[in-house]
Every structure is written in C-alpha cells, then in structure tokens.
C-alpha cells in the first residue's frame, strides 16, 4: 500500500500510449522543431546580388 499525504487526491493513471506520447514523442518533436528553427535562423544565406540601394557605382 502506498502512503499518501493528507489532502492528496490521485488522478487517473496514464495508459502506456499516453506515457510514451507524453515522455518520448512530445520532447522529441519539440527538440526537432527548436533545432530546425535555430538552423533556419543561423544558416548561411545565399549571396545576393548587389542592390542599387546598398551599392554605389
């Protein structure tokens, strides 16, 4: 038997699928999304041609 603190009301148990989604899938998806956003923000951009506004001949 598990000793519970006074006033503690346990919620329903998670199923195996809910546990895998919560502790494996969600963190993995967040890691991938953050990695892609970081890569997209810091990746080297292709060299653009000189603009009339920024280049004086």
PDBQT receptor file of N, H, CA, C and O in Angstrom, charges set to zero:
ATOM      1  N   UNK A   1       0.844  -1.182   0.000  1.00  0.00    +0.000 N 
ATOM      2  CA  UNK A   1       0.000   0.000   0.000  1.00  0.00    +0.000 C 
ATOM      3  C   UNK A   1       0.888   1.244   0.000  1.00  0.00    +0.000 C 
ATOM      4  O   UNK A   1       1.919   1.281   0.672  1.00  0.00    +0.000 OA
ATOM      5  N   UNK A   2       0.484   2.246  -0.749  1.00  0.00    +0.000 N 
ATOM      6  H   UNK A   2      -0.353   2.216  -1.295  1.00  0.00    +0.000 HD
ATOM      7  CA  UNK A   2       1.258   3.473  -0.876  1.00  0.00    +0.000 C 
ATOM      8  C   UNK A   2       0.769   4.480   0.155  1.00  0.00    +0.000 C 
ATOM      9  O   UNK A   2      -0.430   4.724   0.281  1.00  0.00    +0.000 OA
ATOM     10  N   UNK A   3       1.717   5.063   0.893  1.00  0.00    +0.000 N 
ATOM     11  H   UNK A   3       2.691   4.865   0.790  1.00  0.00    +0.000 HD
ATOM     12  CA  UNK A   3       1.358   6.120   1.845  1.00  0.00    +0.000 C 
ATOM     13  C   UNK A   3       1.165   7.420   1.078  1.00  0.00    +0.000 C 
ATOM     14  O   UNK A   3       2.044   7.838   0.325  1.00  0.00    +0.000 OA
ATOM     15  N   UNK A   4       0.018   8.056   1.269  1.00  0.00    +0.000 N 
ATOM     16  H   UNK A   4      -0.696   7.717   1.881  1.00  0.00    +0.000 HD
ATOM     17  CA  UNK A   4      -0.269   9.307   0.594  1.00  0.00    +0.000 C 
ATOM     18  C   UNK A   4      -0.378  10.420   1.621  1.00  0.00    +0.000 C 
ATOM     19  O   UNK A   4      -0.815  10.206   2.752  1.00  0.00    +0.000 OA
ATOM     20  N   UNK A   5       0.032  11.619   1.201  1.00  0.00    +0.000 N 
ATOM     21  H   UNK A   5       0.387  11.792   0.282  1.00  0.00    +0.000 HD
ATOM     22  CA  UNK A   5      -0.065  12.772   2.085  1.00  0.00    +0.000 C 
ATOM     23  C   UNK A   5      -1.531  13.159   2.258  1.00  0.00    +0.000 C 
ATOM     24  O   UNK A   5      -2.376  12.861   1.414  1.00  0.00    +0.000 OA
ATOM     25  N   UNK A   6      -1.806  13.827   3.365  1.00  0.00    +0.000 N 
ATOM     26  H   UNK A   6      -1.120  14.069   4.051  1.00  0.00    +0.000 HD
ATOM     27  CA  UNK A   6      -3.171  14.294   3.608  1.00  0.00    +0.000 C 
ATOM     28  C   UNK A   6      -3.581  15.294   2.533  1.00  0.00    +0.000 C 
ATOM     29  O   UNK A   6      -2.793  16.158   2.146  1.00  0.00    +0.000 OA
ATOM     30  N   UNK A   7      -4.788  15.177   2.062  1.00  0.00    +0.000 N 
ATOM     31  H   UNK A   7      -5.429  14.476   2.376  1.00  0.00    +0.000 HD
ATOM     32  CA  UNK A   7      -5.312  16.095   1.058  1.00  0.00    +0.000 C 
ATOM     33  C   UNK A   7      -4.903  15.753  -0.361  1.00  0.00    +0.000 C 
ATOM     34  O   UNK A   7      -5.306  16.441  -1.299  1.00  0.00    +0.000 OA
ATOM     35  N   UNK A   8      -4.124  14.723  -0.536  1.00  0.00    +0.000 N 
ATOM     36  H   UNK A   8      -3.797  14.165   0.226  1.00  0.00    +0.000 HD
ATOM     37  CA  UNK A   8      -3.668  14.323  -1.870  1.00  0.00    +0.000 C 
ATOM     38  C   UNK A   8      -4.735  13.472  -2.541  1.00  0.00    +0.000 C 
ATOM     39  O   UNK A   8      -5.170  12.456  -1.998  1.00  0.00    +0.000 OA
ATOM     40  N   UNK A   9      -5.150  13.900  -3.731  1.00  0.00    +0.000 N 
ATOM     41  H   UNK A   9      -4.797  14.724  -4.172  1.00  0.00    +0.000 HD
ATOM     42  CA  UNK A   9      -6.153  13.142  -4.474  1.00  0.00    +0.000 C 
ATOM     43  C   UNK A   9      -5.502  12.706  -5.788  1.00  0.00    +0.000 C 
ATOM     44  O   UNK A   9      -5.276  13.535  -6.669  1.00  0.00    +0.000 OA
ATOM     45  N   UNK A  10      -5.199  11.418  -5.926  1.00  0.00    +0.000 N 
ATOM     46  H   UNK A  10      -5.381  10.744  -5.209  1.00  0.00    +0.000 HD
ATOM     47  CA  UNK A  10      -4.538  10.970  -7.155  1.00  0.00    +0.000 C 
ATOM     48  C   UNK A  10      -5.475  11.039  -8.353  1.00  0.00    +0.000 C 
ATOM     49  O   UNK A  10      -6.675  10.789  -8.240  1.00  0.00    +0.000 OA
ATOM     50  N   UNK A  11      -4.910  11.380  -9.488  1.00  0.00    +0.000 N 
ATOM     51  H   UNK A  11      -3.935  11.583  -9.580  1.00  0.00    +0.000 HD
ATOM     52  CA  UNK A  11      -5.687  11.413 -10.719  1.00  0.00    +0.000 C 
ATOM     53  C   UNK A  11      -5.689  10.051 -11.376  1.00  0.00    +0.000 C 
ATOM     54  O   UNK A  11      -5.098   9.100 -10.863  1.00  0.00    +0.000 OA
ATOM     55  N   UNK A  12      -6.349   9.963 -12.499  1.00  0.00    +0.000 N 
ATOM     56  H   UNK A  12      -6.829  10.735 -12.915  1.00  0.00    +0.000 HD
ATOM     57  CA  UNK A  12      -6.376   8.674 -13.207  1.00  0.00    +0.000 C 
ATOM     58  C   UNK A  12      -4.986   8.334 -13.742  1.00  0.00    +0.000 C 
ATOM     59  O   UNK A  12      -4.205   9.223 -14.078  1.00  0.00    +0.000 OA
ATOM     60  N   UNK A  13      -4.695   7.058 -13.817  1.00  0.00    +0.000 N 
ATOM     61  H   UNK A  13      -5.330   6.336 -13.544  1.00  0.00    +0.000 HD
ATOM     62  CA  UNK A  13      -3.394   6.609 -14.308  1.00  0.00    +0.000 C 
ATOM     63  C   UNK A  13      -3.295   6.824 -15.815  1.00  0.00    +0.000 C 
ATOM     64  O   UNK A  13      -4.301   6.808 -16.524  1.00  0.00    +0.000 OA
ATOM     65  N   UNK A  14      -2.068   7.026 -16.292  1.00  0.00    +0.000 N 
ATOM     66  H   UNK A  14      -1.251   7.039 -15.716  1.00  0.00    +0.000 HD
ATOM     67  CA  UNK A  14      -1.836   7.164 -17.723  1.00  0.00    +0.000 C 
ATOM     68  C   UNK A  14      -1.709   5.784 -18.351  1.00  0.00    +0.000 C 
ATOM     69  O   UNK A  14      -1.151   4.864 -17.754  1.00  0.00    +0.000 OA
ATOM     70  N   UNK A  15      -2.230   5.657 -19.552  1.00  0.00    +0.000 N 
ATOM     71  H   UNK A  15      -2.683   6.405 -20.037  1.00  0.00    +0.000 HD
ATOM     72  CA  UNK A  15      -2.051   4.397 -20.276  1.00  0.00    +0.000 C 
ATOM     73  C   UNK A  15      -0.623   4.352 -20.824  1.00  0.00    +0.000 C 
ATOM     74  O   UNK A  15       0.097   5.350 -20.777  1.00  0.00    +0.000 OA
ATOM     75  N   UNK A  16      -0.225   3.207 -21.337  1.00  0.00    +0.000 N 
ATOM     76  H   UNK A  16      -0.809   2.397 -21.376  1.00  0.00    +0.000 HD
ATOM     77  CA  UNK A  16       1.123   3.076 -21.902  1.00  0.00    +0.000 C 
ATOM     78  C   UNK A  16       1.303   4.026 -23.086  1.00  0.00    +0.000 C 
ATOM     79  O   UNK A  16       2.358   4.644 -23.228  1.00  0.00    +0.000 OA
ATOM     80  N   UNK A  17       0.291   4.146 -23.929  1.00  0.00    +0.000 N 
ATOM     81  H   UNK A  17      -0.567   3.644 -23.814  1.00  0.00    +0.000 HD
ATOM     82  CA  UNK A  17       0.365   5.037 -25.084  1.00  0.00    +0.000 C 
ATOM     83  C   UNK A  17       0.482   6.497 -24.650  1.00  0.00    +0.000 C 
ATOM     84  O   UNK A  17       1.292   7.242 -25.203  1.00  0.00    +0.000 OA
ATOM     85  N   UNK A  18      -0.315   6.912 -23.672  1.00  0.00    +0.000 N 
ATOM     86  H   UNK A  18      -0.973   6.307 -23.223  1.00  0.00    +0.000 HD
ATOM     87  CA  UNK A  18      -0.237   8.285 -23.164  1.00  0.00    +0.000 C 
ATOM     88  C   UNK A  18       1.132   8.570 -22.550  1.00  0.00    +0.000 C 
ATOM     89  O   UNK A  18       1.663   9.670 -22.701  1.00  0.00    +0.000 OA
ATOM     90  N   UNK A  19       1.700   7.594 -21.867  1.00  0.00    +0.000 N 
ATOM     91  H   UNK A  19       1.269   6.700 -21.745  1.00  0.00    +0.000 HD
ATOM     92  CA  UNK A  19       3.020   7.764 -21.268  1.00  0.00    +0.000 C 
ATOM     93  C   UNK A  19       4.082   7.942 -22.344  1.00  0.00    +0.000 C 
ATOM     94  O   UNK A  19       4.940   8.817 -22.233  1.00  0.00    +0.000 OA
ATOM     95  N   UNK A  20       4.028   7.119 -23.381  1.00  0.00    +0.000 N 
ATOM     96  H   UNK A  20       3.331   6.408 -23.472  1.00  0.00    +0.000 HD
ATOM     97  CA  UNK A  20       5.008   7.230 -24.471  1.00  0.00    +0.000 C 
ATOM     98  C   UNK A  20       4.868   8.562 -25.187  1.00  0.00    +0.000 C 
ATOM     99  O   UNK A  20       5.870   9.208 -25.494  1.00  0.00    +0.000 OA
ATOM    100  N   UNK A  21       3.644   8.978 -25.457  1.00  0.00    +0.000 N 
ATOM    101  H   UNK A  21       2.830   8.453 -25.208  1.00  0.00    +0.000 HD
ATOM    102  CA  UNK A  21       3.423  10.258 -26.132  1.00  0.00    +0.000 C 
ATOM    103  C   UNK A  21       3.940  11.405 -25.274  1.00  0.00    +0.000 C 
ATOM    104  O   UNK A  21       4.616  12.300 -25.780  1.00  0.00    +0.000 OA
ATOM    105  N   UNK A  22       3.629  11.386 -23.985  1.00  0.00    +0.000 N 
ATOM    106  H   UNK A  22       3.080  10.659 -23.574  1.00  0.00    +0.000 HD
ATOM    107  CA  UNK A  22       3.995  12.483 -23.099  1.00  0.00    +0.000 C 
ATOM    108  C   UNK A  22       5.499  12.578 -22.864  1.00  0.00    +0.000 C 
ATOM    109  O   UNK A  22       6.053  13.677 -22.860  1.00  0.00    +0.000 OA
ATOM    110  N   UNK A  23       6.157  11.453 -22.672  1.00  0.00    +0.000 N 
ATOM    111  H   UNK A  23       5.706  10.561 -22.676  1.00  0.00    +0.000 HD
ATOM    112  CA  UNK A  23       7.557  11.481 -22.257  1.00  0.00    +0.000 C 
ATOM    113  C   UNK A  23       8.558  11.150 -23.356  1.00  0.00    +0.000 C 
ATOM    114  O   UNK A  23       9.763  11.266 -23.132  1.00  0.00    +0.000 OA
ATOM    115  N   UNK A  24       8.099  10.741 -24.537  1.00  0.00    +0.000 N 
ATOM    116  H   UNK A  24       7.120  10.647 -24.719  1.00  0.00    +0.000 HD
ATOM    117  CA  UNK A  24       9.016  10.436 -25.637  1.00  0.00    +0.000 C 
ATOM    118  C   UNK A  24       8.697  11.279 -26.867  1.00  0.00    +0.000 C 
ATOM    119  O   UNK A  24       9.567  11.987 -27.375  1.00  0.00    +0.000 OA
ATOM    120  N   UNK A  25       7.465  11.209 -27.346  1.00  0.00    +0.000 N 
ATOM    121  H   UNK A  25       6.758  10.634 -26.934  1.00  0.00    +0.000 HD
ATOM    122  CA  UNK A  25       7.107  11.867 -28.603  1.00  0.00    +0.000 C 
ATOM    123  C   UNK A  25       7.128  13.387 -28.474  1.00  0.00    +0.000 C 
ATOM    124  O   UNK A  25       7.736  14.064 -29.304  1.00  0.00    +0.000 OA
ATOM    125  N   UNK A  26       6.486  13.928 -27.464  1.00  0.00    +0.000 N 
ATOM    126  H   UNK A  26       5.992  13.378 -26.790  1.00  0.00    +0.000 HD
ATOM    127  CA  UNK A  26       6.407  15.387 -27.309  1.00  0.00    +0.000 C 
ATOM    128  C   UNK A  26       7.798  16.014 -27.155  1.00  0.00    +0.000 C 
ATOM    129  O   UNK A  26       8.093  16.977 -27.863  1.00  0.00    +0.000 OA
ATOM    130  N   UNK A  27       8.671  15.516 -26.263  1.00  0.00    +0.000 N 
ATOM    131  H   UNK A  27       8.432  14.734 -25.688  1.00  0.00    +0.000 HD
ATOM    132  CA  UNK A  27      10.011  16.105 -26.179  1.00  0.00    +0.000 C 
ATOM    133  C   UNK A  27      10.815  15.968 -27.478  1.00  0.00    +0.000 C 
ATOM    134  O   UNK A  27      11.567  16.874 -27.836  1.00  0.00    +0.000 OA
ATOM    135  N   UNK A  28      10.663  14.853 -28.178  1.00  0.00    +0.000 N 
ATOM    136  H   UNK A  28      10.051  14.117 -27.887  1.00  0.00    +0.000 HD
ATOM    137  CA  UNK A  28      11.383  14.669 -29.438  1.00  0.00    +0.000 C 
ATOM    138  C   UNK A  28      10.910  15.668 -30.487  1.00  0.00    +0.000 C 
ATOM    139  O   UNK A  28      11.728  16.263 -31.189  1.00  0.00    +0.000 OA
ATOM    140  N   UNK A  29       9.609  15.855 -30.597  1.00  0.00    +0.000 N 
ATOM    141  H   UNK A  29       8.944  15.372 -30.027  1.00  0.00    +0.000 HD
ATOM    142  CA  UNK A  29       9.065  16.820 -31.560  1.00  0.00    +0.000 C 
ATOM    143  C   UNK A  29       9.514  18.237 -31.205  1.00  0.00    +0.000 C 
ATOM    144  O   UNK A  29       9.894  19.002 -32.092  1.00  0.00    +0.000 OA
ATOM    145  N   UNK A  30       9.475  18.591 -29.933  1.00  0.00    +0.000 N 
ATOM    146  H   UNK A  30       9.166  17.969 -29.213  1.00  0.00    +0.000 HD
ATOM    147  CA  UNK A  30       9.938  19.919 -29.522  1.00  0.00    +0.000 C 
ATOM    148  C   UNK A  30      11.411  20.116 -29.857  1.00  0.00    +0.000 C 
ATOM    149  O   UNK A  30      11.794  21.184 -30.333  1.00  0.00    +0.000 OA
ATOM    150  N   UNK A  31      12.242  19.104 -29.617  1.00  0.00    +0.000 N 
ATOM    151  H   UNK A  31      11.930  18.236 -29.230  1.00  0.00    +0.000 HD
ATOM    152  CA  UNK A  31      13.661  19.190 -29.938  1.00  0.00    +0.000 C 
ATOM    153  C   UNK A  31      13.866  19.418 -31.431  1.00  0.00    +0.000 C 
ATOM    154  O   UNK A  31      14.671  20.260 -31.827  1.00  0.00    +0.000 OA
ATOM    155  N   UNK A  32      13.145  18.673 -32.255  1.00  0.00    +0.000 N 
ATOM    156  H   UNK A  32      12.491  17.988 -31.933  1.00  0.00    +0.000 HD
ATOM    157  CA  UNK A  32      13.295  18.803 -33.706  1.00  0.00    +0.000 C 
ATOM    158  C   UNK A  32      12.835  20.180 -34.175  1.00  0.00    +0.000 C 
ATOM    159  O   UNK A  32      13.507  20.806 -34.995  1.00  0.00    +0.000 OA
ATOM    160  N   UNK A  33      11.710  20.656 -33.673  1.00  0.00    +0.000 N 
ATOM    161  H   UNK A  33      11.164  20.148 -33.007  1.00  0.00    +0.000 HD
ATOM    162  CA  UNK A  33      11.195  21.976 -34.074  1.00  0.00    +0.000 C 
ATOM    163  C   UNK A  33      12.171  23.074 -33.672  1.00  0.00    +0.000 C 
ATOM    164  O   UNK A  33      12.468  23.956 -34.477  1.00  0.00    +0.000 OA
ATOM    165  N   UNK A  34      12.672  23.035 -32.446  1.00  0.00    +0.000 N 
ATOM    166  H   UNK A  34      12.431  22.318 -31.792  1.00  0.00    +0.000 HD
ATOM    167  CA  UNK A  34      13.624  24.048 -31.983  1.00  0.00    +0.000 C 
ATOM    168  C   UNK A  34      14.915  23.969 -32.793  1.00  0.00    +0.000 C 
ATOM    169  O   UNK A  34      15.488  25.003 -33.135  1.00  0.00    +0.000 OA
ATOM    170  N   UNK A  35      15.378  22.763 -33.103  1.00  0.00    +0.000 N 
ATOM    171  H   UNK A  35      14.912  21.923 -32.824  1.00  0.00    +0.000 HD
ATOM    172  CA  UNK A  35      16.596  22.601 -33.899  1.00  0.00    +0.000 C 
ATOM    173  C   UNK A  35      16.426  23.177 -35.302  1.00  0.00    +0.000 C 
ATOM    174  O   UNK A  35      17.315  23.867 -35.801  1.00  0.00    +0.000 OA
ATOM    175  N   UNK A  36      15.299  22.899 -35.932  1.00  0.00    +0.000 N 
ATOM    176  H   UNK A  36      14.577  22.338 -35.526  1.00  0.00    +0.000 HD
ATOM    177  CA  UNK A  36      15.055  23.408 -37.284  1.00  0.00    +0.000 C 
ATOM    178  C   UNK A  36      14.953  24.928 -37.275  1.00  0.00    +0.000 C 
ATOM    179  O   UNK A  36      15.507  25.589 -38.153  1.00  0.00    +0.000 OA
ATOM    180  N   UNK A  37      14.259  25.485 -36.301  1.00  0.00    +0.000 N 
ATOM    181  H   UNK A  37      13.809  24.948 -35.588  1.00  0.00    +0.000 HD
ATOM    182  CA  UNK A  37      14.150  26.947 -36.213  1.00  0.00    +0.000 C 
ATOM    183  C   UNK A  37      15.511  27.591 -35.981  1.00  0.00    +0.000 C 
ATOM    184  O   UNK A  37      15.817  28.631 -36.564  1.00  0.00    +0.000 OA
ATOM    185  N   UNK A  38      16.320  26.980 -35.138  1.00  0.00    +0.000 N 
ATOM    186  H   UNK A  38      16.071  26.135 -34.664  1.00  0.00    +0.000 HD
ATOM    187  CA  UNK A  38      17.657  27.508 -34.872  1.00  0.00    +0.000 C 
ATOM    188  C   UNK A  38      18.525  27.420 -36.119  1.00  0.00    +0.000 C 
ATOM    189  O   UNK A  38      19.231  28.371 -36.456  1.00  0.00    +0.000 OA
ATOM    190  N   UNK A  39      18.475  26.288 -36.801  1.00  0.00    +0.000 N 
ATOM    191  H   UNK A  39      17.902  25.516 -36.528  1.00  0.00    +0.000 HD
ATOM    192  CA  UNK A  39      19.252  26.125 -38.031  1.00  0.00    +0.000 C 
ATOM    193  C   UNK A  39      18.800  27.133 -39.085  1.00  0.00    +0.000 C 
ATOM    194  O   UNK A  39      19.631  27.752 -39.750  1.00  0.00    +0.000 OA
ATOM    195  N   UNK A  40      17.500  27.298 -39.237  1.00  0.00    +0.000 N 
ATOM    196  H   UNK A  40      16.825  26.796 -38.696  1.00  0.00    +0.000 HD
ATOM    197  CA  UNK A  40      16.979  28.230 -40.237  1.00  0.00    +0.000 C 
ATOM    198  C   UNK A  40      17.390  29.667 -39.923  1.00  0.00    +0.000 C 
ATOM    199  O   UNK A  40      17.626  30.462 -40.833  1.00  0.00    +0.000 OA
ATOM    200  N   UNK A  41      17.473  29.992 -38.648  1.00  0.00    +0.000 N 
ATOM    201  H   UNK A  41      17.281  29.346 -37.910  1.00  0.00    +0.000 HD
ATOM    202  CA  UNK A  41      17.849  31.349 -38.268  1.00  0.00    +0.000 C 
ATOM    203  C   UNK A  41      19.328  31.631 -38.382  1.00  0.00    +0.000 C 
ATOM    204  O   UNK A  41      19.727  32.788 -38.509  1.00  0.00    +0.000 OA
ATOM    205  N   UNK A  42      20.160  30.586 -38.340  1.00  0.00    +0.000 N 
ATOM    206  H   UNK A  42      19.836  29.645 -38.237  1.00  0.00    +0.000 HD
ATOM    207  CA  UNK A  42      21.605  30.802 -38.348  1.00  0.00    +0.000 C 
ATOM    208  C   UNK A  42      22.293  30.270 -39.598  1.00  0.00    +0.000 C 
ATOM    209  O   UNK A  42      23.499  30.458 -39.752  1.00  0.00    +0.000 OA
ATOM    210  N   UNK A  43      21.569  29.616 -40.488  1.00  0.00    +0.000 N 
ATOM    211  H   UNK A  43      20.589  29.463 -40.362  1.00  0.00    +0.000 HD
ATOM    212  CA  UNK A  43      22.169  29.055 -41.702  1.00  0.00    +0.000 C 
ATOM    213  C   UNK A  43      22.655  30.178 -42.609  1.00  0.00    +0.000 C 
ATOM    214  O   UNK A  43      22.085  31.268 -42.647  1.00  0.00    +0.000 OA
ATOM    215  N   UNK A  44      23.724  29.878 -43.337  1.00  0.00    +0.000 N 
ATOM    216  H   UNK A  44      24.188  28.992 -43.307  1.00  0.00    +0.000 HD
ATOM    217  CA  UNK A  44      24.245  30.880 -44.255  1.00  0.00    +0.000 C 
ATOM    218  C   UNK A  44      23.268  31.058 -45.406  1.00  0.00    +0.000 C 
ATOM    219  O   UNK A  44      22.749  30.096 -45.973  1.00  0.00    +0.000 OA
ATOM    220  N   UNK A  45      23.044  32.297 -45.722  1.00  0.00    +0.000 N 
ATOM    221  H   UNK A  45      23.465  33.079 -45.262  1.00  0.00    +0.000 HD
ATOM    222  CA  UNK A  45      22.129  32.600 -46.816  1.00  0.00    +0.000 C 
ATOM    223  C   UNK A  45      22.924  32.691 -48.117  1.00  0.00    +0.000 C 
ATOM    224  O   UNK A  45      24.124  32.965 -48.103  1.00  0.00    +0.000 OA
ATOM    225  N   UNK A  46      22.254  32.463 -49.225  1.00  0.00    +0.000 N 
ATOM    226  H   UNK A  46      21.279  32.240 -49.236  1.00  0.00    +0.000 HD
ATOM    227  CA  UNK A  46      22.961  32.567 -50.500  1.00  0.00    +0.000 C 
ATOM    228  C   UNK A  46      23.327  34.022 -50.753  1.00  0.00    +0.000 C 
ATOM    229  O   UNK A  46      22.626  34.947 -50.344  1.00  0.00    +0.000 OA
ATOM    230  N   UNK A  47      24.418  34.185 -51.423  1.00  0.00    +0.000 N 
ATOM    231  H   UNK A  47      24.987  33.434 -51.756  1.00  0.00    +0.000 HD
ATOM    232  CA  UNK A  47      24.910  35.531 -51.684  1.00  0.00    +0.000 C 
ATOM    233  C   UNK A  47      23.984  36.214 -52.683  1.00  0.00    +0.000 C 
ATOM    234  O   UNK A  47      23.759  35.704 -53.780  1.00  0.00    +0.000 OA
ATOM    235  N   UNK A  48      23.460  37.349 -52.304  1.00  0.00    +0.000 N 
ATOM    236  H   UNK A  48      23.643  37.764 -51.413  1.00  0.00    +0.000 HD
ATOM    237  CA  UNK A  48      22.550  38.067 -53.198  1.00  0.00    +0.000 C 
ATOM    238  C   UNK A  48      23.335  39.078 -54.024  1.00  0.00    +0.000 C 
ATOM    239  O   UNK A  48      24.419  39.516 -53.638  1.00  0.00    +0.000 OA
ATOM    240  N   UNK A  49      22.774  39.430 -55.147  1.00  0.00    +0.000 N 
ATOM    241  H   UNK A  49      21.894  39.074 -55.461  1.00  0.00    +0.000 HD
ATOM    242  CA  UNK A  49      23.430  40.431 -55.989  1.00  0.00    +0.000 C 
ATOM    243  C   UNK A  49      23.341  41.787 -55.304  1.00  0.00    +0.000 C 
ATOM    244  O   UNK A  49      22.476  42.025 -54.461  1.00  0.00    +0.000 OA
ATOM    245  N   UNK A  50      24.245  42.658 -55.683  1.00  0.00    +0.000 N 
ATOM    246  H   UNK A  50      24.947  42.465 -56.368  1.00  0.00    +0.000 HD
ATOM    247  CA  UNK A  50      24.279  43.972 -55.045  1.00  0.00    +0.000 C 
ATOM    248  C   UNK A  50      23.047  44.773 -55.449  1.00  0.00    +0.000 C 
ATOM    249  O   UNK A  50      22.645  44.789 -56.612  1.00  0.00    +0.000 OA
ATOM    250  N   UNK A  51      22.478  45.416 -54.489  1.00  0.00    +0.000 N 
ATOM    251  H   UNK A  51      22.804  45.404 -53.544  1.00  0.00    +0.000 HD
ATOM    252  CA  UNK A  51      21.280  46.204 -54.720  1.00  0.00    +0.000 C 
ATOM    253  C   UNK A  51      21.658  47.628 -55.111  1.00  0.00    +0.000 C 
ATOM    254  O   UNK A  51      22.723  48.123 -54.740  1.00  0.00    +0.000 OA
ATOM    255  N   UNK A  52      20.801  48.260 -55.842  1.00  0.00    +0.000 N 
ATOM    256  H   UNK A  52      19.936  47.858 -56.143  1.00  0.00    +0.000 HD
ATOM    257  CA  UNK A  52      21.008  49.655 -56.213  1.00  0.00    +0.000 C 
ATOM    258  C   UNK A  52      21.008  50.525 -54.961  1.00  0.00    +0.000 C 
ATOM    259  O   UNK A  52      21.680  51.555 -54.916  1.00  0.00    +0.000 OA
ATOM    260  N   UNK A  53      20.270  50.121 -53.970  1.00  0.00    +0.000 N 
ATOM    261  H   UNK A  53      19.723  49.284 -54.006  1.00  0.00    +0.000 HD
ATOM    262  CA  UNK A  53      20.159  50.911 -52.743  1.00  0.00    +0.000 C 
ATOM    263  C   UNK A  53      21.434  50.830 -51.913  1.00  0.00    +0.000 C 
ATOM    264  O   UNK A  53      21.835  51.823 -51.305  1.00  0.00    +0.000 OA
ATOM    265  N   UNK A  54      22.081  49.663 -51.876  1.00  0.00    +0.000 N 
ATOM    266  H   UNK A  54      21.755  48.857 -52.370  1.00  0.00    +0.000 HD
ATOM    267  CA  UNK A  54      23.241  49.493 -50.999  1.00  0.00    +0.000 C 
ATOM    268  C   UNK A  54      24.576  49.593 -51.721  1.00  0.00    +0.000 C 
ATOM    269  O   UNK A  54      25.619  49.506 -51.072  1.00  0.00    +0.000 OA
ATOM    270  N   UNK A  55      24.586  49.772 -53.034  1.00  0.00    +0.000 N 
ATOM    271  H   UNK A  55      23.739  49.843 -53.561  1.00  0.00    +0.000 HD
ATOM    272  CA  UNK A  55      25.831  49.802 -53.790  1.00  0.00    +0.000 C 
ATOM    273  C   UNK A  55      25.883  51.059 -54.649  1.00  0.00    +0.000 C 
ATOM    274  O   UNK A  55      24.950  51.356 -55.395  1.00  0.00    +0.000 OA
ATOM    275  N   UNK A  56      26.976  51.785 -54.534  1.00  0.00    +0.000 N 
ATOM    276  H   UNK A  56      27.734  51.543 -53.928  1.00  0.00    +0.000 HD
ATOM    277  CA  UNK A  56      27.154  52.998 -55.334  1.00  0.00    +0.000 C 
ATOM    278  C   UNK A  56      28.251  52.729 -56.356  1.00  0.00    +0.000 C 
ATOM    279  O   UNK A  56      29.336  52.266 -56.004  1.00  0.00    +0.000 OA
ATOM    280  N   UNK A  57      27.966  53.019 -57.615  1.00  0.00    +0.000 N 
ATOM    281  H   UNK A  57      27.084  53.395 -57.901  1.00  0.00    +0.000 HD
ATOM    282  CA  UNK A  57      28.970  52.816 -58.662  1.00  0.00    +0.000 C 
ATOM    283  C   UNK A  57      29.713  54.085 -58.934  1.00  0.00    +0.000 C 
ATOM    284  O   UNK A  57      30.601  54.110 -59.787  1.00  0.00    +0.000 OA
TER     285      UNK A  57
